[in-house]
PDB file of C-alpha atoms in Angstrom:
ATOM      1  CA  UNK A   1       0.000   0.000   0.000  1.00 85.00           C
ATOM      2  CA  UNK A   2       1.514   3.359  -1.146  1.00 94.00           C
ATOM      3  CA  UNK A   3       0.036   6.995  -0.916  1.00 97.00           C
ATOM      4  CA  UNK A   4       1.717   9.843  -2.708  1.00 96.00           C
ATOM      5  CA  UNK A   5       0.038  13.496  -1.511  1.00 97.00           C
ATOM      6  CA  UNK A   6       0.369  16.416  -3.713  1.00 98.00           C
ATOM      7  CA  UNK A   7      -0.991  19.708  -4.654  1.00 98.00           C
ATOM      8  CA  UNK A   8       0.092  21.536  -1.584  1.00 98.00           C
ATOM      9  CA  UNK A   9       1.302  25.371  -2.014  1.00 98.00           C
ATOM     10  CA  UNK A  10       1.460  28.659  -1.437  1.00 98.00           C
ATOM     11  CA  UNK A  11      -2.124  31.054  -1.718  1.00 98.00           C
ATOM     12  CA  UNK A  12      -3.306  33.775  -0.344  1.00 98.00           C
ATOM     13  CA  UNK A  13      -6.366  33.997   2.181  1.00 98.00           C
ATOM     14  CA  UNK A  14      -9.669  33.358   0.648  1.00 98.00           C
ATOM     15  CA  UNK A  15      -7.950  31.588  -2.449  1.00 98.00           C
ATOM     16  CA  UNK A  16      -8.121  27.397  -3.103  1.00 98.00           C
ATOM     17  CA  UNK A  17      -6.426  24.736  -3.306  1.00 98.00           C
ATOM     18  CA  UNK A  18      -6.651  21.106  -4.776  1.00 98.00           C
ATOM     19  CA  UNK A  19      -4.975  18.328  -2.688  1.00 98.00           C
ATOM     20  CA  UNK A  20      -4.809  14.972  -4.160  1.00 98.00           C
ATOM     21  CA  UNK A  21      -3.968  11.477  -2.509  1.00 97.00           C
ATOM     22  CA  UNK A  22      -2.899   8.772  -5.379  1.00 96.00           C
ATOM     23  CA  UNK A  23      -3.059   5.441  -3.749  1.00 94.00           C
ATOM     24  CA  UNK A  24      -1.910   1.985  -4.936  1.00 92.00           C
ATOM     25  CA  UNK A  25      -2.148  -1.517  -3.190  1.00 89.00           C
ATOM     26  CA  UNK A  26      -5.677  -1.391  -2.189  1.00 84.00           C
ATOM     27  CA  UNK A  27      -9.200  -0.830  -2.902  1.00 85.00           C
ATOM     28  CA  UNK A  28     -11.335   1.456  -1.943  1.00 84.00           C
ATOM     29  CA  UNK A  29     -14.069  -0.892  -1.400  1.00 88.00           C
ATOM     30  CA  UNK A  30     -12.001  -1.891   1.719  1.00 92.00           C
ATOM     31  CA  UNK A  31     -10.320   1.184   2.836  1.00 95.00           C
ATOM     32  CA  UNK A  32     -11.232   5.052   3.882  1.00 96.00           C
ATOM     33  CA  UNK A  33      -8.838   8.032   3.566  1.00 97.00           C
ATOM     34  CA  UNK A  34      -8.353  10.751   5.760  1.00 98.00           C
ATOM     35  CA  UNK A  35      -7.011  14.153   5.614  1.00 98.00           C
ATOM     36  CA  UNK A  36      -4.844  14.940   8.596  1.00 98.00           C
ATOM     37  CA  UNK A  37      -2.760  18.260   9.190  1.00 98.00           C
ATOM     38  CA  UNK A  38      -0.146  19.247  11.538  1.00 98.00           C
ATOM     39  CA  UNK A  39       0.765  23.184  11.995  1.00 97.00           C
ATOM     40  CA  UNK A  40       4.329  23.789  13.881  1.00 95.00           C
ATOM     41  CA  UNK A  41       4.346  23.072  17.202  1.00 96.00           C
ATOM     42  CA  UNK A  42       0.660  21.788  17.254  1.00 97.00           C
ATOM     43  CA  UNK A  43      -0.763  18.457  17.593  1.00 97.00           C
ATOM     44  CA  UNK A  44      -1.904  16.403  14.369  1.00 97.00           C
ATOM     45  CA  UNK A  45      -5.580  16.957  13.429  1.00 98.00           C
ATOM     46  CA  UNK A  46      -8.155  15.428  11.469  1.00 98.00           C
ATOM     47  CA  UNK A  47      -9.766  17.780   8.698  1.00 98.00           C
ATOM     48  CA  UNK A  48     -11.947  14.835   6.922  1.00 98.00           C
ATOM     49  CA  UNK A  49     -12.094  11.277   5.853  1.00 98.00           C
ATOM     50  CA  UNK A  50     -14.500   9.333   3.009  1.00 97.00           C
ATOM     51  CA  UNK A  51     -15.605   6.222   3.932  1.00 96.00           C
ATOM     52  CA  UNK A  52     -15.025   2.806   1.885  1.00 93.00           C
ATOM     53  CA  UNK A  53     -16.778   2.340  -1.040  1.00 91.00           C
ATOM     54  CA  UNK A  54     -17.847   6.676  -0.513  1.00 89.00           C
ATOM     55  CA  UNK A  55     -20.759   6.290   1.436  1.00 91.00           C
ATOM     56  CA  UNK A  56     -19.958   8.822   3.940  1.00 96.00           C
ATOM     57  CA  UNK A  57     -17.915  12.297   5.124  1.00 98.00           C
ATOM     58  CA  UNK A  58     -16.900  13.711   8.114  1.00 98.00           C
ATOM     59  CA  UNK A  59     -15.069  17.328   8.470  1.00 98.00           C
ATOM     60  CA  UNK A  60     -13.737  19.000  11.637  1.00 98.00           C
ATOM     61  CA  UNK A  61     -16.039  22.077  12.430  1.00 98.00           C
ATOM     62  CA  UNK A  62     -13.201  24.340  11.473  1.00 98.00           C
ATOM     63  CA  UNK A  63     -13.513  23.049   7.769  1.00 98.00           C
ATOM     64  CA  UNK A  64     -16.900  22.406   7.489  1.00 98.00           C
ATOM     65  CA  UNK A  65     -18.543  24.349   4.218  1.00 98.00           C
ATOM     66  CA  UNK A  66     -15.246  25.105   3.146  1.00 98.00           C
ATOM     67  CA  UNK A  67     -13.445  21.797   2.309  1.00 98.00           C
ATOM     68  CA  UNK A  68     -14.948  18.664  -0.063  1.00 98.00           C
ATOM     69  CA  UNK A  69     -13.666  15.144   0.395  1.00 98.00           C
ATOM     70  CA  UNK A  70     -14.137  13.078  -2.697  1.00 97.00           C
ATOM     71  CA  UNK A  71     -12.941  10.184  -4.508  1.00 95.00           C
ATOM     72  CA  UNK A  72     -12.176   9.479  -8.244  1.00 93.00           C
ATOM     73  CA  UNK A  73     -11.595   5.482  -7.950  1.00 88.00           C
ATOM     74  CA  UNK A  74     -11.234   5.157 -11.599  1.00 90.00           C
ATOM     75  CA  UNK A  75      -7.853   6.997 -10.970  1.00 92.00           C
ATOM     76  CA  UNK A  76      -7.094   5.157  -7.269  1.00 92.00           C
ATOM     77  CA  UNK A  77      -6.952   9.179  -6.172  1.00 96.00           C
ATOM     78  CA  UNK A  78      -8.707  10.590  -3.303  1.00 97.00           C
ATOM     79  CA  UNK A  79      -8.872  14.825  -3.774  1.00 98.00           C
ATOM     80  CA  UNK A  80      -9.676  17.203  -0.558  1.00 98.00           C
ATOM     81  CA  UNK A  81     -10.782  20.462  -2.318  1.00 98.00           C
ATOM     82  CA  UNK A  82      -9.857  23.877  -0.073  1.00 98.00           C
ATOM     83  CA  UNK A  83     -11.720  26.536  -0.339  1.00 98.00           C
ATOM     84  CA  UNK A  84     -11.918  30.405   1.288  1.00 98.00           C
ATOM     85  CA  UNK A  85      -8.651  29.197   2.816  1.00 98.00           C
ATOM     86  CA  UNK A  86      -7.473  31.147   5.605  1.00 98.00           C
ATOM     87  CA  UNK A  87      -4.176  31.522   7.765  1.00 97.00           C
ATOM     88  CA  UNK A  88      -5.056  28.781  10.240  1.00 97.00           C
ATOM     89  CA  UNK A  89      -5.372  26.171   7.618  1.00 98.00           C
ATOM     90  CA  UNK A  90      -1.516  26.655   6.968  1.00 98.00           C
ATOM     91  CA  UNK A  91       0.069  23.398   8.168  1.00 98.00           C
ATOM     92  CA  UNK A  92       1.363  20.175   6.405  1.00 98.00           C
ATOM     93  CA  UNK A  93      -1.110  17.978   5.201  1.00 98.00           C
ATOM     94  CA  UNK A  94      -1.569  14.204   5.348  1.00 98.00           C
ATOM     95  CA  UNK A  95      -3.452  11.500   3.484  1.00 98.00           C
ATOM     96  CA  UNK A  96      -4.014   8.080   5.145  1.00 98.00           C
ATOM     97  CA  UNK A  97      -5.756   4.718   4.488  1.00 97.00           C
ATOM     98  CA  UNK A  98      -7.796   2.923   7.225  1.00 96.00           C
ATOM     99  CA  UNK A  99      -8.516  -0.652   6.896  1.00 95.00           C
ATOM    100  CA  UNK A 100     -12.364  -1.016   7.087  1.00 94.00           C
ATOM    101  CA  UNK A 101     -13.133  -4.397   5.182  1.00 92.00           C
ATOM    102  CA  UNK A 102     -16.660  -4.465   5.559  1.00 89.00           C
ATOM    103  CA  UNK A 103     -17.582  -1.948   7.904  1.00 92.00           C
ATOM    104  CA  UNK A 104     -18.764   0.896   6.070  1.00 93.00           C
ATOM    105  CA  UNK A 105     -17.202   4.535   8.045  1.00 95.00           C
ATOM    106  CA  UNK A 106     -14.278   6.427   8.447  1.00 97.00           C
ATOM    107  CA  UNK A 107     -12.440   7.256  11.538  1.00 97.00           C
ATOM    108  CA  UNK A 108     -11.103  10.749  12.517  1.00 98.00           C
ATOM    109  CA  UNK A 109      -8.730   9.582  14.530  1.00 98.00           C
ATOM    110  CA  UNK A 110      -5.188   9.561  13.749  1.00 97.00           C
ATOM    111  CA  UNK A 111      -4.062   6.077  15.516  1.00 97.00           C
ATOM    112  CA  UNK A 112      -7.118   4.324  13.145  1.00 97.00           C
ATOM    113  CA  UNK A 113      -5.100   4.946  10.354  1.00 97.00           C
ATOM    114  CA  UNK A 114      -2.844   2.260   8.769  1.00 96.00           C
ATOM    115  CA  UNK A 115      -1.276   3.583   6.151  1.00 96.00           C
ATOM    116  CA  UNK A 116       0.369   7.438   5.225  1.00 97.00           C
ATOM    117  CA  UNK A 117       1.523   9.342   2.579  1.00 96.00           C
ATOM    118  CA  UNK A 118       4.183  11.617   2.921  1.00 95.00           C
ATOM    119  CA  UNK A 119       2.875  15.108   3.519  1.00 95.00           C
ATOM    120  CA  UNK A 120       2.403  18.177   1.038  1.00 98.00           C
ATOM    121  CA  UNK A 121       2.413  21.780   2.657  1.00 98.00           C
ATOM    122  CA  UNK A 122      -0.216  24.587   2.587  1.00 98.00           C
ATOM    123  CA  UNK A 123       0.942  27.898   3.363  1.00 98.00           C
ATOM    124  CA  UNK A 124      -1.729  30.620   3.522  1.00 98.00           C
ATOM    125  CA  UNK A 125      -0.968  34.180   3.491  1.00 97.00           C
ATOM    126  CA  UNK A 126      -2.869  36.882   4.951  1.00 92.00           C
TER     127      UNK A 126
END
């Protein structure tokens, strides 16, 4: 199992971004992905996950109406889609696969998670 995260950058506040998670090694029948992001000195936090098979979403509050989770699983890629970003959403940002078999969810916590990417960083100026 391999995710590669990408699309990270610089913008400025109230501008978007497209992240993208390309996966390999597993289905997504089977597995959820989560976002996860981690700011200097703060602690690792979960922005959203899609469950197997895309059934379901979850955001953090501080995201909500402002970031999409989706899927393309012709392409194996999962996308989080940023928008109106501001300052605080400056941090490096994680993709990660939970094994779910046949339990339909997705966890947002980070100790769920089985697999990660490598991260891609957001930098939002004011």
């Amino acid at each position: 199992v391999q995710l590669q995260a990408s699309g990270g950058g610089l913008v400025q506040a109230g501008e978007s971004l497209r992240l993208s998670c390309a996966a390999s090694g597993f289905s997504s029948d089977y597995y959820a992905i989560g976002w996860f992001r981690q700011a200097p000195g703060e602690e690792r936090e979960a922005v959203s996950c899609i469950s197997n098979r895309d059934i379901s979403t979850s955001y953090a509050d501080s995201v909500k109406g402002r970031f999409t989770i989706f899927r393309d699983n012709a392409k194996n890629t999962a996308y989080l889609q940023m928008n109106n970003l501001k300052p605080e959403d400056a941090a490096v940002y994680y993709c990660a696969a939970e094994w779910r078999g046949s339990n339909y969810g997705c966890s947002m916590i980070g100790a769920q998670y089985d697999y990660w990417g490598q991260g891609t960083q957001v930098t939002v100026s004011s």
